[in-house]
PDB file of C-alpha atoms in Angstrom:
ATOM      1  CA  MET A 829     -14.257   4.763  11.432  1.00 49.00           C
ATOM      2  CA  LYS A 830     -17.811   6.104  11.246  1.00 42.00           C
ATOM      3  CA  ALA A 831     -20.219   4.594  13.570  1.00 40.00           C
ATOM      4  CA  HIS A 832     -23.298   2.946  12.363  1.00 46.00           C
ATOM      5  CA  SER A 833     -26.567   1.638  13.611  1.00 38.00           C
ATOM      6  CA  SER A 834     -26.718  -2.030  14.550  1.00 37.00           C
ATOM      7  CA  GLN A 835     -30.090  -2.011  12.603  1.00 36.00           C
ATOM      8  CA  HIS A 836     -28.341  -1.018   9.315  1.00 38.00           C
ATOM      9  CA  GLU A 837     -31.024   1.584   8.251  1.00 35.00           C
ATOM     10  CA  GLY A 838     -31.441   1.615   4.416  1.00 34.00           C
ATOM     11  CA  GLY A 839     -29.032  -1.525   4.310  1.00 40.00           C
ATOM     12  CA  SER A 840     -29.254  -5.235   4.332  1.00 44.00           C
ATOM     13  CA  LEU A 841     -31.205  -7.517   6.842  1.00 42.00           C
ATOM     14  CA  PRO A 842     -29.218  -8.832   9.553  1.00 47.00           C
ATOM     15  CA  GLY A 843     -27.387 -11.810   8.376  1.00 52.00           C
ATOM     16  CA  ALA A 844     -27.651 -10.959   4.672  1.00 74.00           C
ATOM     17  CA  ALA A 845     -24.306  -9.883   3.864  1.00 87.00           C
ATOM     18  CA  VAL A 846     -23.923  -7.916   0.643  1.00 93.00           C
ATOM     19  CA  HIS A 847     -21.329  -8.818  -2.057  1.00 95.00           C
ATOM     20  CA  VAL A 848     -18.853  -6.130  -3.156  1.00 96.00           C
ATOM     21  CA  ASP A 849     -17.122  -7.076  -6.398  1.00 96.00           C
ATOM     22  CA  ALA A 850     -14.139  -5.383  -7.823  1.00 96.00           C
ATOM     23  CA  GLY A 851     -16.146  -3.093 -10.011  1.00 96.00           C
ATOM     24  CA  THR A 852     -18.449  -1.882  -7.203  1.00 97.00           C
ATOM     25  CA  LEU A 853     -15.596  -1.401  -4.833  1.00 97.00           C
ATOM     26  CA  ALA A 854     -13.903   0.978  -7.370  1.00 96.00           C
ATOM     27  CA  ARG A 855     -17.139   2.902  -7.760  1.00 97.00           C
ATOM     28  CA  LEU A 856     -17.833   3.021  -4.067  1.00 98.00           C
ATOM     29  CA  VAL A 857     -14.352   4.027  -2.867  1.00 98.00           C
ATOM     30  CA  PRO A 858     -12.313   6.077  -5.525  1.00 98.00           C
ATOM     31  CA  MET A 859      -8.568   6.104  -4.650  1.00 98.00           C
ATOM     32  CA  ALA A 860      -8.650   9.683  -3.083  1.00 98.00           C
ATOM     33  CA  ASP A 861     -11.361   8.599  -0.952  1.00 98.00           C
ATOM     34  CA  ALA A 862      -9.482   5.429   0.189  1.00 98.00           C
ATOM     35  CA  VAL A 863      -6.538   7.674   1.101  1.00 98.00           C
ATOM     36  CA  ASP A 864      -8.808   9.886   2.992  1.00 98.00           C
ATOM     37  CA  ALA A 865     -10.384   7.053   4.814  1.00 98.00           C
ATOM     38  CA  LEU A 866      -7.063   5.553   5.968  1.00 98.00           C
ATOM     39  CA  GLU A 867      -5.723   8.805   7.250  1.00 98.00           C
ATOM     40  CA  ALA A 868      -8.911   9.677   9.074  1.00 96.00           C
ATOM     41  CA  VAL A 869      -8.455   6.289  10.877  1.00 95.00           C
ATOM     42  CA  LEU A 870      -5.063   7.226  12.071  1.00 95.00           C
ATOM     43  CA  VAL A 871      -5.927  10.743  13.120  1.00 94.00           C
ATOM     44  CA  SER A 872      -8.878   9.189  14.969  1.00 92.00           C
ATOM     45  CA  GLY A 873      -6.203   7.495  17.180  1.00 89.00           C
ATOM     46  CA  LEU A 874      -6.090   3.987  15.971  1.00 91.00           C
ATOM     47  CA  ASP A 875      -2.744   2.369  17.153  1.00 93.00           C
ATOM     48  CA  PRO A 876      -1.322   0.058  14.499  1.00 94.00           C
ATOM     49  CA  GLU A 877       1.208  -1.414  17.251  1.00 94.00           C
ATOM     50  CA  ALA A 878      -1.874  -2.881  18.959  1.00 92.00           C
ATOM     51  CA  GLU A 879      -3.122  -4.867  15.952  1.00 92.00           C
ATOM     52  CA  PRO A 880      -2.826  -8.663  15.924  1.00 91.00           C
ATOM     53  CA  PRO A 881      -0.045 -10.046  13.814  1.00 88.00           C
ATOM     54  CA  ARG A 882      -0.665 -11.366  10.198  1.00 88.00           C
ATOM     55  CA  GLY A 883      -1.134 -15.058  10.370  1.00 92.00           C
ATOM     56  CA  VAL A 884       0.896 -16.992   7.818  1.00 91.00           C
ATOM     57  CA  VAL A 885       0.184 -20.750   7.458  1.00 95.00           C
ATOM     58  CA  GLU A 886       2.556 -22.604   4.948  1.00 96.00           C
ATOM     59  CA  VAL A 887       0.514 -24.695   2.449  1.00 96.00           C
ATOM     60  CA  ALA A 888       1.455 -26.830  -0.408  1.00 96.00           C
ATOM     61  CA  GLY A 889       2.463 -24.546  -3.199  1.00 96.00           C
ATOM     62  CA  GLY A 890       2.333 -21.200  -1.301  1.00 96.00           C
ATOM     63  CA  GLN A 891       0.872 -19.466   1.919  1.00 94.00           C
ATOM     64  CA  LEU A 892      -2.409 -18.766   3.546  1.00 95.00           C
ATOM     65  CA  LEU A 893      -2.615 -15.471   5.111  1.00 94.00           C
ATOM     66  CA  LEU A 894      -5.083 -14.472   7.794  1.00 96.00           C
ATOM     67  CA  MET A 895      -5.546 -10.851   8.653  1.00 96.00           C
ATOM     68  CA  PRO A 896      -8.234  -9.713  11.399  1.00 97.00           C
ATOM     69  CA  SER A 897      -8.721  -6.383  12.705  1.00 96.00           C
ATOM     70  CA  ALA A 898     -11.488  -4.672  14.811  1.00 94.00           C
ATOM     71  CA  THR A 899     -12.813  -1.268  15.986  1.00 92.00           C
ATOM     72  CA  ALA A 900     -15.811  -0.451  18.057  1.00 91.00           C
ATOM     73  CA  SER A 901     -17.818  -0.188  14.931  1.00 94.00           C
ATOM     74  CA  TYR A 902     -16.595  -2.992  12.635  1.00 96.00           C
ATOM     75  CA  ALA A 903     -14.638  -6.126  12.721  1.00 97.00           C
ATOM     76  CA  GLY A 904     -13.289  -8.091   9.699  1.00 97.00           C
ATOM     77  CA  VAL A 905     -10.826 -10.556   8.387  1.00 97.00           C
ATOM     78  CA  LYS A 906      -8.969 -11.037   5.072  1.00 97.00           C
ATOM     79  CA  VAL A 907      -8.126 -14.439   3.893  1.00 97.00           C
ATOM     80  CA  ALA A 908      -5.560 -14.478   1.214  1.00 94.00           C
ATOM     81  CA  THR A 909      -3.522 -16.905  -0.739  1.00 94.00           C
ATOM     82  CA  VAL A 910      -0.161 -16.372  -2.110  1.00 91.00           C
ATOM     83  CA  THR A 911       0.688 -18.960  -4.912  1.00 94.00           C
ATOM     84  CA  PRO A 912       3.930 -18.278  -6.930  1.00 90.00           C
ATOM     85  CA  ALA A 913       3.164 -20.982  -9.598  1.00 95.00           C
ATOM     86  CA  ASN A 914      -0.032 -19.202 -10.548  1.00 93.00           C
ATOM     87  CA  ALA A 915       1.765 -17.012 -12.810  1.00 86.00           C
ATOM     88  CA  ASP A 916       2.466 -19.998 -15.171  1.00 91.00           C
ATOM     89  CA  ARG A 917      -1.221 -21.143 -14.780  1.00 94.00           C
ATOM     90  CA  GLY A 918      -2.419 -17.872 -15.920  1.00 91.00           C
ATOM     91  CA  LEU A 919      -3.933 -17.203 -12.584  1.00 91.00           C
ATOM     92  CA  PRO A 920      -3.365 -14.341 -10.064  1.00 86.00           C
ATOM     93  CA  ARG A 921      -0.555 -14.885  -7.670  1.00 86.00           C
ATOM     94  CA  VAL A 922      -2.545 -13.488  -4.807  1.00 86.00           C
ATOM     95  CA  GLN A 923      -6.230 -14.372  -4.410  1.00 93.00           C
ATOM     96  CA  GLY A 924      -8.735 -13.733  -1.419  1.00 95.00           C
ATOM     97  CA  LEU A 925     -11.708 -12.571   0.181  1.00 97.00           C
ATOM     98  CA  TYR A 926     -12.732 -10.043   2.826  1.00 98.00           C
ATOM     99  CA  LEU A 927     -15.463 -10.607   5.549  1.00 98.00           C
ATOM    100  CA  LEU A 928     -16.741  -7.362   7.152  1.00 98.00           C
ATOM    101  CA  LEU A 929     -18.681  -7.813  10.343  1.00 98.00           C
ATOM    102  CA  ASP A 930     -20.775  -5.383  12.592  1.00 97.00           C
ATOM    103  CA  GLY A 931     -18.514  -4.331  15.497  1.00 96.00           C
ATOM    104  CA  VAL A 932     -21.084  -5.155  18.286  1.00 96.00           C
ATOM    105  CA  THR A 933     -23.148  -7.983  17.033  1.00 96.00           C
ATOM    106  CA  HIS A 934     -20.631  -9.505  14.825  1.00 96.00           C
ATOM    107  CA  THR A 935     -23.329 -10.013  12.088  1.00 96.00           C
ATOM    108  CA  PRO A 936     -21.802 -10.366   8.686  1.00 97.00           C
ATOM    109  CA  LEU A 937     -22.307  -7.075   6.756  1.00 97.00           C
ATOM    110  CA  ALA A 938     -20.342  -7.586   3.449  1.00 97.00           C
ATOM    111  CA  LEU A 939     -18.027  -9.922   1.437  1.00 97.00           C
ATOM    112  CA  LEU A 940     -15.606  -8.225  -0.616  1.00 98.00           C
ATOM    113  CA  ASP A 941     -13.247  -9.103  -3.395  1.00 97.00           C
ATOM    114  CA  GLY A 942     -10.083  -9.369  -1.382  1.00 95.00           C
ATOM    115  CA  ILE A 943      -7.684  -8.943  -4.234  1.00 92.00           C
ATOM    116  CA  ALA A 944      -9.672  -5.797  -5.478  1.00 96.00           C
ATOM    117  CA  LEU A 945      -9.423  -4.516  -1.730  1.00 97.00           C
ATOM    118  CA  THR A 946      -5.708  -5.240  -1.411  1.00 94.00           C
ATOM    119  CA  SER A 947      -5.000  -3.382  -4.870  1.00 94.00           C
ATOM    120  CA  LEU A 948      -6.858  -0.367  -3.591  1.00 97.00           C
ATOM    121  CA  ARG A 949      -5.832  -0.180   0.224  1.00 97.00           C
ATOM    122  CA  THR A 950      -1.891  -0.920  -0.448  1.00 97.00           C
ATOM    123  CA  PRO A 951      -1.495   2.221  -2.862  1.00 98.00           C
ATOM    124  CA  ALA A 952      -3.954   4.226  -0.773  1.00 98.00           C
ATOM    125  CA  VAL A 953      -1.617   3.645   2.323  1.00 98.00           C
ATOM    126  CA  SER A 954       1.350   4.740   0.309  1.00 98.00           C
ATOM    127  CA  GLY A 955      -0.794   7.677  -0.722  1.00 98.00           C
ATOM    128  CA  VAL A 956      -1.076   8.625   2.745  1.00 98.00           C
ATOM    129  CA  ALA A 957       2.591   8.556   3.366  1.00 98.00           C
ATOM    130  CA  ILE A 958       3.508  10.281   0.017  1.00 98.00           C
ATOM    131  CA  ARG A 959       1.037  13.099   0.918  1.00 98.00           C
ATOM    132  CA  HIS A 960       3.136  13.938   3.846  1.00 98.00           C
ATOM    133  CA  LEU A 961       6.562  13.141   2.627  1.00 98.00           C
ATOM    134  CA  ALA A 962       6.943  14.139  -1.092  1.00 98.00           C
ATOM    135  CA  VAL A 963       7.716  17.616  -2.198  1.00 98.00           C
ATOM    136  CA  ALA A 964       4.707  19.638  -3.000  1.00 97.00           C
ATOM    137  CA  GLU A 965       5.849  20.222  -6.653  1.00 97.00           C
ATOM    138  CA  ALA A 966       6.390  16.621  -7.514  1.00 98.00           C
ATOM    139  CA  GLU A 967       5.778  16.001 -11.288  1.00 98.00           C
ATOM    140  CA  ARG A 968       7.864  13.041 -12.238  1.00 98.00           C
ATOM    141  CA  LEU A 969       7.046   9.334 -10.896  1.00 98.00           C
ATOM    142  CA  LEU A 970       9.122   6.309 -11.671  1.00 98.00           C
ATOM    143  CA  VAL A 971       7.294   2.925 -11.134  1.00 98.00           C
ATOM    144  CA  PHE A 972       9.044  -0.516 -10.653  1.00 98.00           C
ATOM    145  CA  GLY A 973       6.280  -3.071 -11.870  1.00 97.00           C
ATOM    146  CA  THR A 974       3.457  -3.301 -14.142  1.00 97.00           C
ATOM    147  CA  GLY A 975       0.670  -5.000 -12.267  1.00 92.00           C
ATOM    148  CA  PRO A 976      -2.323  -3.857 -10.307  1.00 92.00           C
ATOM    149  CA  GLN A 977      -0.121  -2.345  -7.475  1.00 95.00           C
ATOM    150  CA  ALA A 978       1.862  -0.423  -9.987  1.00 97.00           C
ATOM    151  CA  TRP A 979      -1.239   0.949 -11.705  1.00 97.00           C
ATOM    152  CA  GLY A 980      -2.620   1.854  -8.118  1.00 97.00           C
ATOM    153  CA  HIS A 981       0.309   3.597  -7.081  1.00 98.00           C
ATOM    154  CA  VAL A 982      -0.063   5.836 -10.255  1.00 98.00           C
ATOM    155  CA  GLU A 983      -3.530   6.780  -9.138  1.00 98.00           C
ATOM    156  CA  ALA A 984      -2.516   7.217  -5.482  1.00 98.00           C
ATOM    157  CA  VAL A 985       0.327   9.623  -6.378  1.00 98.00           C
ATOM    158  CA  ARG A 986      -2.050  11.526  -8.773  1.00 98.00           C
ATOM    159  CA  ALA A 987      -4.549  11.557  -5.925  1.00 98.00           C
ATOM    160  CA  VAL A 988      -2.119  13.296  -3.464  1.00 98.00           C
ATOM    161  CA  ARG A 989      -0.067  15.182  -6.060  1.00 98.00           C
ATOM    162  CA  PRO A 990      -2.250  16.356  -8.795  1.00 97.00           C
ATOM    163  CA  GLY A 991       0.729  18.129 -10.421  1.00 97.00           C
ATOM    164  CA  LEU A 992       2.012  14.663 -11.630  1.00 98.00           C
ATOM    165  CA  ARG A 993       2.599  14.981 -15.285  1.00 98.00           C
ATOM    166  CA  HIS A 994       5.022  12.167 -16.156  1.00 98.00           C
ATOM    167  CA  VAL A 995       5.625   8.624 -15.281  1.00 98.00           C
ATOM    168  CA  ASP A 996       8.687   6.180 -16.127  1.00 98.00           C
ATOM    169  CA  VAL A 997       8.165   2.591 -16.080  1.00 98.00           C
ATOM    170  CA  VAL A 998      10.586  -0.050 -15.208  1.00 98.00           C
ATOM    171  CA  ALA A 999       9.945  -3.936 -15.511  1.00 97.00           C
ATOM    172  CA  ARG A1000      11.524  -6.879 -17.214  1.00 95.00           C
ATOM    173  CA  ASP A1001       8.684  -7.591 -19.795  1.00 96.00           C
ATOM    174  CA  ALA A1002       8.882  -5.158 -22.596  1.00 97.00           C
ATOM    175  CA  GLU A1003       5.299  -5.839 -23.937  1.00 97.00           C
ATOM    176  CA  ARG A1004       3.796  -5.161 -20.419  1.00 97.00           C
ATOM    177  CA  VAL A1005       5.824  -2.008 -20.161  1.00 98.00           C
ATOM    178  CA  ALA A1006       4.504  -0.715 -23.412  1.00 98.00           C
ATOM    179  CA  ALA A1007       1.060  -1.544 -22.446  1.00 98.00           C
ATOM    180  CA  PHE A1008       1.372   0.321 -19.114  1.00 98.00           C
ATOM    181  CA  VAL A1009       2.886   3.253 -20.803  1.00 98.00           C
ATOM    182  CA  ASP A1010       0.084   3.404 -23.153  1.00 98.00           C
ATOM    183  CA  ARG A1011      -2.347   3.228 -20.228  1.00 98.00           C
ATOM    184  CA  CYS A1012      -0.630   6.287 -18.627  1.00 98.00           C
ATOM    185  CA  ARG A1013      -0.790   8.181 -21.751  1.00 98.00           C
ATOM    186  CA  ASP A1014      -4.478   7.301 -22.208  1.00 98.00           C
ATOM    187  CA  ASP A1015      -5.085   8.680 -18.731  1.00 97.00           C
ATOM    188  CA  GLY A1016      -3.484  12.133 -19.699  1.00 97.00           C
ATOM    189  CA  LEU A1017       0.099  11.458 -18.435  1.00 98.00           C
ATOM    190  CA  SER A1018       3.255  11.571 -20.257  1.00 98.00           C
ATOM    191  CA  ALA A1019       5.048   8.105 -19.861  1.00 98.00           C
ATOM    192  CA  LEU A1020       8.187   6.124 -21.144  1.00 98.00           C
ATOM    193  CA  ALA A1021       9.814   2.979 -20.769  1.00 98.00           C
ATOM    194  CA  ALA A1022      12.693   3.536 -18.517  1.00 98.00           C
ATOM    195  CA  THR A1023      15.768   1.877 -16.594  1.00 98.00           C
ATOM    196  CA  PRO A1024      16.714   1.696 -13.060  1.00 98.00           C
ATOM    197  CA  GLU A1025      19.096   4.504 -13.492  1.00 98.00           C
ATOM    198  CA  ASP A1026      16.221   6.896 -14.388  1.00 98.00           C
ATOM    199  CA  VAL A1027      15.588   7.206 -10.657  1.00 98.00           C
ATOM    200  CA  ALA A1028      17.940  10.183 -11.014  1.00 98.00           C
ATOM    201  CA  HIS A1029      15.235  12.304 -12.483  1.00 98.00           C
ATOM    202  CA  ALA A1030      12.433  11.148 -10.141  1.00 98.00           C
ATOM    203  CA  ASP A1031      10.528  13.214  -7.612  1.00 98.00           C
ATOM    204  CA  ILE A1032       8.678   9.965  -6.397  1.00 98.00           C
ATOM    205  CA  VAL A1033       9.665   6.259  -6.874  1.00 98.00           C
ATOM    206  CA  CYS A1034       7.227   3.311  -6.164  1.00 98.00           C
ATOM    207  CA  CYS A1035       8.616  -0.224  -5.882  1.00 98.00           C
ATOM    208  CA  CYS A1036       5.883  -2.548  -6.560  1.00 97.00           C
ATOM    209  CA  THR A1037       7.402  -5.874  -7.367  1.00 96.00           C
ATOM    210  CA  THR A1038       8.319  -9.273  -6.101  1.00 90.00           C
ATOM    211  CA  ALA A1039      12.055  -8.594  -6.082  1.00 94.00           C
ATOM    212  CA  ARG A1040      14.062  -9.891  -3.407  1.00 95.00           C
ATOM    213  CA  GLU A1041      17.153  -7.989  -4.244  1.00 97.00           C
ATOM    214  CA  PRO A1042      17.673  -3.978  -4.600  1.00 98.00           C
ATOM    215  CA  LEU A1043      16.089  -2.628  -7.681  1.00 98.00           C
ATOM    216  CA  PHE A1044      18.138   0.294  -8.141  1.00 98.00           C
ATOM    217  CA  ASP A1045      21.402   2.159  -7.074  1.00 98.00           C
ATOM    218  CA  SER A1046      20.394   4.484  -4.198  1.00 98.00           C
ATOM    219  CA  SER A1047      23.384   6.839  -4.743  1.00 98.00           C
ATOM    220  CA  LEU A1048      21.536   8.133  -7.988  1.00 98.00           C
ATOM    221  CA  LEU A1049      18.360   9.174  -6.168  1.00 98.00           C
ATOM    222  CA  PRO A1050      18.003  12.936  -5.704  1.00 98.00           C
ATOM    223  CA  ASP A1051      17.926  14.166  -2.100  1.00 97.00           C
ATOM    224  CA  HIS A1052      14.274  15.521  -2.370  1.00 98.00           C
ATOM    225  CA  ALA A1053      12.899  12.205  -3.640  1.00 98.00           C
ATOM    226  CA  THR A1054      10.422   9.986  -1.860  1.00 98.00           C
ATOM    227  CA  VAL A1055      10.387   6.266  -2.184  1.00 98.00           C
ATOM    228  CA  ALA A1056       7.532   3.920  -1.463  1.00 98.00           C
ATOM    229  CA  ALA A1057       8.536   0.175  -1.157  1.00 98.00           C
ATOM    230  CA  VAL A1058       5.581  -2.186  -0.999  1.00 97.00           C
ATOM    231  CA  GLY A1059       6.328  -5.393  -2.669  1.00 92.00           C
ATOM    232  CA  SER A1060       7.376  -7.608   0.263  1.00 84.00           C
ATOM    233  CA  HIS A1061       6.548  -8.696   3.636  1.00 84.00           C
ATOM    234  CA  GLU A1062       9.341 -11.025   4.361  1.00 90.00           C
ATOM    235  CA  PRO A1063      12.419 -10.304   6.505  1.00 94.00           C
ATOM    236  CA  ASP A1064      14.884 -11.711   3.918  1.00 95.00           C
ATOM    237  CA  ALA A1065      13.354  -9.709   0.766  1.00 96.00           C
ATOM    238  CA  ARG A1066      14.020  -6.098  -0.301  1.00 97.00           C
ATOM    239  CA  GLU A1067      13.512  -3.789  -3.067  1.00 98.00           C
ATOM    240  CA  VAL A1068      15.905  -0.804  -1.909  1.00 98.00           C
ATOM    241  CA  ASP A1069      19.493  -1.072  -0.705  1.00 98.00           C
ATOM    242  CA  ALA A1070      20.746  -0.358   2.785  1.00 98.00           C
ATOM    243  CA  ALA A1071      22.473   2.687   1.731  1.00 98.00           C
ATOM    244  CA  LEU A1072      18.993   4.231   1.064  1.00 98.00           C
ATOM    245  CA  VAL A1073      17.673   3.183   4.405  1.00 98.00           C
ATOM    246  CA  GLY A1074      20.834   4.723   6.187  1.00 98.00           C
ATOM    247  CA  ARG A1075      20.422   7.977   4.217  1.00 97.00           C
ATOM    248  CA  ALA A1076      16.639   8.482   4.288  1.00 98.00           C
ATOM    249  CA  THR A1077      14.114   9.778   6.738  1.00 98.00           C
ATOM    250  CA  VAL A1078      12.306   6.296   7.266  1.00 98.00           C
ATOM    251  CA  VAL A1079       8.572   5.744   7.974  1.00 98.00           C
ATOM    252  CA  ALA A1080       6.711   2.411   8.478  1.00 98.00           C
ATOM    253  CA  GLU A1081       3.308   1.409   9.430  1.00 97.00           C
ATOM    254  CA  SER A1082       4.508  -0.173  12.867  1.00 96.00           C
ATOM    255  CA  ARG A1083       7.641  -0.544  14.654  1.00 96.00           C
ATOM    256  CA  GLU A1084       6.628  -4.227  15.428  1.00 95.00           C
ATOM    257  CA  VAL A1085       5.954  -5.040  11.987  1.00 95.00           C
ATOM    258  CA  ALA A1086       8.869  -3.376  10.553  1.00 96.00           C
ATOM    259  CA  GLY A1087      11.089  -5.432  12.937  1.00 96.00           C
ATOM    260  CA  ARG A1088       9.450  -8.721  11.865  1.00 94.00           C
ATOM    261  CA  GLU A1089       8.442  -8.414   8.324  1.00 93.00           C
ATOM    262  CA  CYS A1090      10.240  -5.438   6.520  1.00 97.00           C
ATOM    263  CA  GLY A1091      13.270  -7.061   5.033  1.00 96.00           C
ATOM    264  CA  ASP A1092      14.281  -3.673   3.477  1.00 97.00           C
ATOM    265  CA  LEU A1093      14.857  -2.392   7.024  1.00 98.00           C
ATOM    266  CA  VAL A1094      15.832  -5.669   8.814  1.00 98.00           C
ATOM    267  CA  LEU A1095      18.635  -6.282   6.326  1.00 98.00           C
ATOM    268  CA  ALA A1096      19.789  -2.753   6.672  1.00 98.00           C
ATOM    269  CA  VAL A1097      20.093  -3.025  10.360  1.00 98.00           C
ATOM    270  CA  ASP A1098      21.821  -6.356   9.871  1.00 97.00           C
ATOM    271  CA  GLU A1099      24.513  -4.717   7.728  1.00 97.00           C
ATOM    272  CA  GLY A1100      25.076  -1.782  10.164  1.00 98.00           C
ATOM    273  CA  ALA A1101      23.385   0.892   8.047  1.00 98.00           C
ATOM    274  CA  PHE A1102      20.398   1.660   9.961  1.00 98.00           C
ATOM    275  CA  ASP A1103      19.089   1.684  13.753  1.00 97.00           C
ATOM    276  CA  MET A1104      15.631   0.992  14.249  1.00 97.00           C
ATOM    277  CA  ALA A1105      15.610   3.817  16.824  1.00 97.00           C
ATOM    278  CA  ARG A1106      15.506   6.214  13.764  1.00 97.00           C
ATOM    279  CA  LEU A1107      12.337   4.715  12.534  1.00 98.00           C
ATOM    280  CA  HIS A1108       9.216   6.865  12.352  1.00 98.00           C
ATOM    281  CA  THR A1109       5.641   5.551  12.316  1.00 98.00           C
ATOM    282  CA  LEU A1110       2.880   6.517   9.936  1.00 98.00           C
ATOM    283  CA  ASP A1111       0.414   7.559  12.469  1.00 97.00           C
ATOM    284  CA  ALA A1112       3.010   9.932  13.996  1.00 97.00           C
ATOM    285  CA  LEU A1113       3.697  11.232  10.417  1.00 98.00           C
ATOM    286  CA  VAL A1114      -0.091  12.222   9.871  1.00 97.00           C
ATOM    287  CA  ARG A1115      -0.126  13.797  13.190  1.00 95.00           C
ATOM    288  CA  GLY A1116       2.842  16.084  12.175  1.00 95.00           C
ATOM    289  CA  GLU A1117       5.157  14.612  14.567  1.00 96.00           C
ATOM    290  CA  VAL A1118       7.845  13.773  12.141  1.00 96.00           C
ATOM    291  CA  LYS A1119      10.318  16.251  10.891  1.00 94.00           C
ATOM    292  CA  VAL A1120      11.000  15.710   7.324  1.00 95.00           C
ATOM    293  CA  ASP A1121      14.544  16.592   6.402  1.00 94.00           C
ATOM    294  CA  ALA A1122      14.740  18.532   3.064  1.00 93.00           C
ATOM    295  CA  GLY A1123      18.428  17.477   2.842  1.00 94.00           C
ATOM    296  CA  ARG A1124      17.706  13.743   2.613  1.00 97.00           C
ATOM    297  CA  PRO A1125      15.277  11.307   0.694  1.00 98.00           C
ATOM    298  CA  ARG A1126      12.167   9.802   2.337  1.00 98.00           C
ATOM    299  CA  LEU A1127      11.450   6.331   2.437  1.00 98.00           C
ATOM    300  CA  PHE A1128       8.126   4.646   3.250  1.00 98.00           C
ATOM    301  CA  LYS A1129       8.265   0.960   3.707  1.00 98.00           C
ATOM    302  CA  SER A1130       4.952  -0.812   3.807  1.00 97.00           C
ATOM    303  CA  ALA A1131       4.066  -4.568   4.812  1.00 94.00           C
ATOM    304  CA  GLY A1132       0.492  -4.087   4.747  1.00 94.00           C
ATOM    305  CA  MET A1133      -1.697  -4.435   7.789  1.00 96.00           C
ATOM    306  CA  ALA A1134      -5.199  -5.652   8.741  1.00 96.00           C
ATOM    307  CA  TRP A1135      -6.585  -2.374   9.919  1.00 97.00           C
ATOM    308  CA  GLU A1136      -6.050  -0.877   6.408  1.00 98.00           C
ATOM    309  CA  ASP A1137      -8.264  -3.444   4.747  1.00 97.00           C
ATOM    310  CA  LEU A1138     -10.714  -2.942   7.386  1.00 98.00           C
ATOM    311  CA  ALA A1139     -10.858   0.854   6.963  1.00 98.00           C
ATOM    312  CA  VAL A1140     -11.416   0.695   3.250  1.00 98.00           C
ATOM    313  CA  ALA A1141     -13.836  -2.296   3.651  1.00 98.00           C
ATOM    314  CA  ALA A1142     -15.930   0.079   6.071  1.00 97.00           C
ATOM    315  CA  ALA A1143     -15.878   2.924   3.713  1.00 98.00           C
ATOM    316  CA  ALA A1144     -17.185   0.864   1.006  1.00 97.00           C
ATOM    317  CA  TYR A1145     -20.156  -0.332   3.265  1.00 97.00           C
ATOM    318  CA  VAL A1146     -20.851   3.120   4.514  1.00 96.00           C
ATOM    319  CA  ALA A1147     -20.691   4.468   0.750  1.00 95.00           C
ATOM    320  CA  ARG A1148     -22.950   1.754  -0.194  1.00 89.00           C
ATOM    321  CA  ASP A1149     -25.582   2.564   2.459  1.00 75.00           C
ATOM    322  CA  ALA A1150     -25.384   6.257   1.528  1.00 73.00           C
ATOM    323  CA  VAL A1151     -26.283   5.500  -2.015  1.00 67.00           C
ATOM    324  CA  GLY A1152     -29.170   3.043  -0.986  1.00 58.00           C
TER     325      GLY A1152
END
């Protein structure tokens, strides 16, 4: 991450943290910039294995998540809540805030909309992986889900594969699927409501759901396809089947996190379909240390890590200082 002066030339006074709302974050850090910021952090030598684990506290009606991270230049923590019943209340399932601090003085620098930050950094991380895994000529994307993460993944795929021309959309709510298809078309893409079997025609598949069981039969998936599964961080939940994990070149953010939180991989190991010794890490992928086998699918399994939030929050703060 870019170093900065502890005096914050052109920025706020010490202790006067700025507020970055969702709209401001989108203006300061477009998707392509978020992808580049995350990749730059990995190239610079950050070790995801050294990150502190996500703190998960069970509270009435859901969970409280605490995600701290620090570098020489910045520190920060995301406080998020996961409340499944909020869907019936017309409220977001996930809510939260992000506090960005100076890395030396620990002076608060910025308070960011935590959900907007998550909605940006999660697909941006997938974008980093897809940039290095997907075939260069990828044109067809299939998205499971219609929420913010699903749309973020459309944006992320376009950022790293500008040749994308068509999006298939799979979800349970027909009205939301229709609205998502219209949004894709309004953004210049061909799009259709689809079924899980349409993975047979996909170059890239993004799984952005709360599913706890596999979303599709991976035997239908072409050998050249890339799958990003981002919907869960629990060891007993998965969006892809064990057969895909066993068949694919598999990449995750961290070996430790994968073994603790990535049910797609943990359950495949339990079922004898996968050996964690075959797992590659995202930092190794961006450094060019992973051989991508053209004869098998590629799977990126993300659980979300605190360094990702910090990288994008810092990019927003630097961009804000740059524009005054």
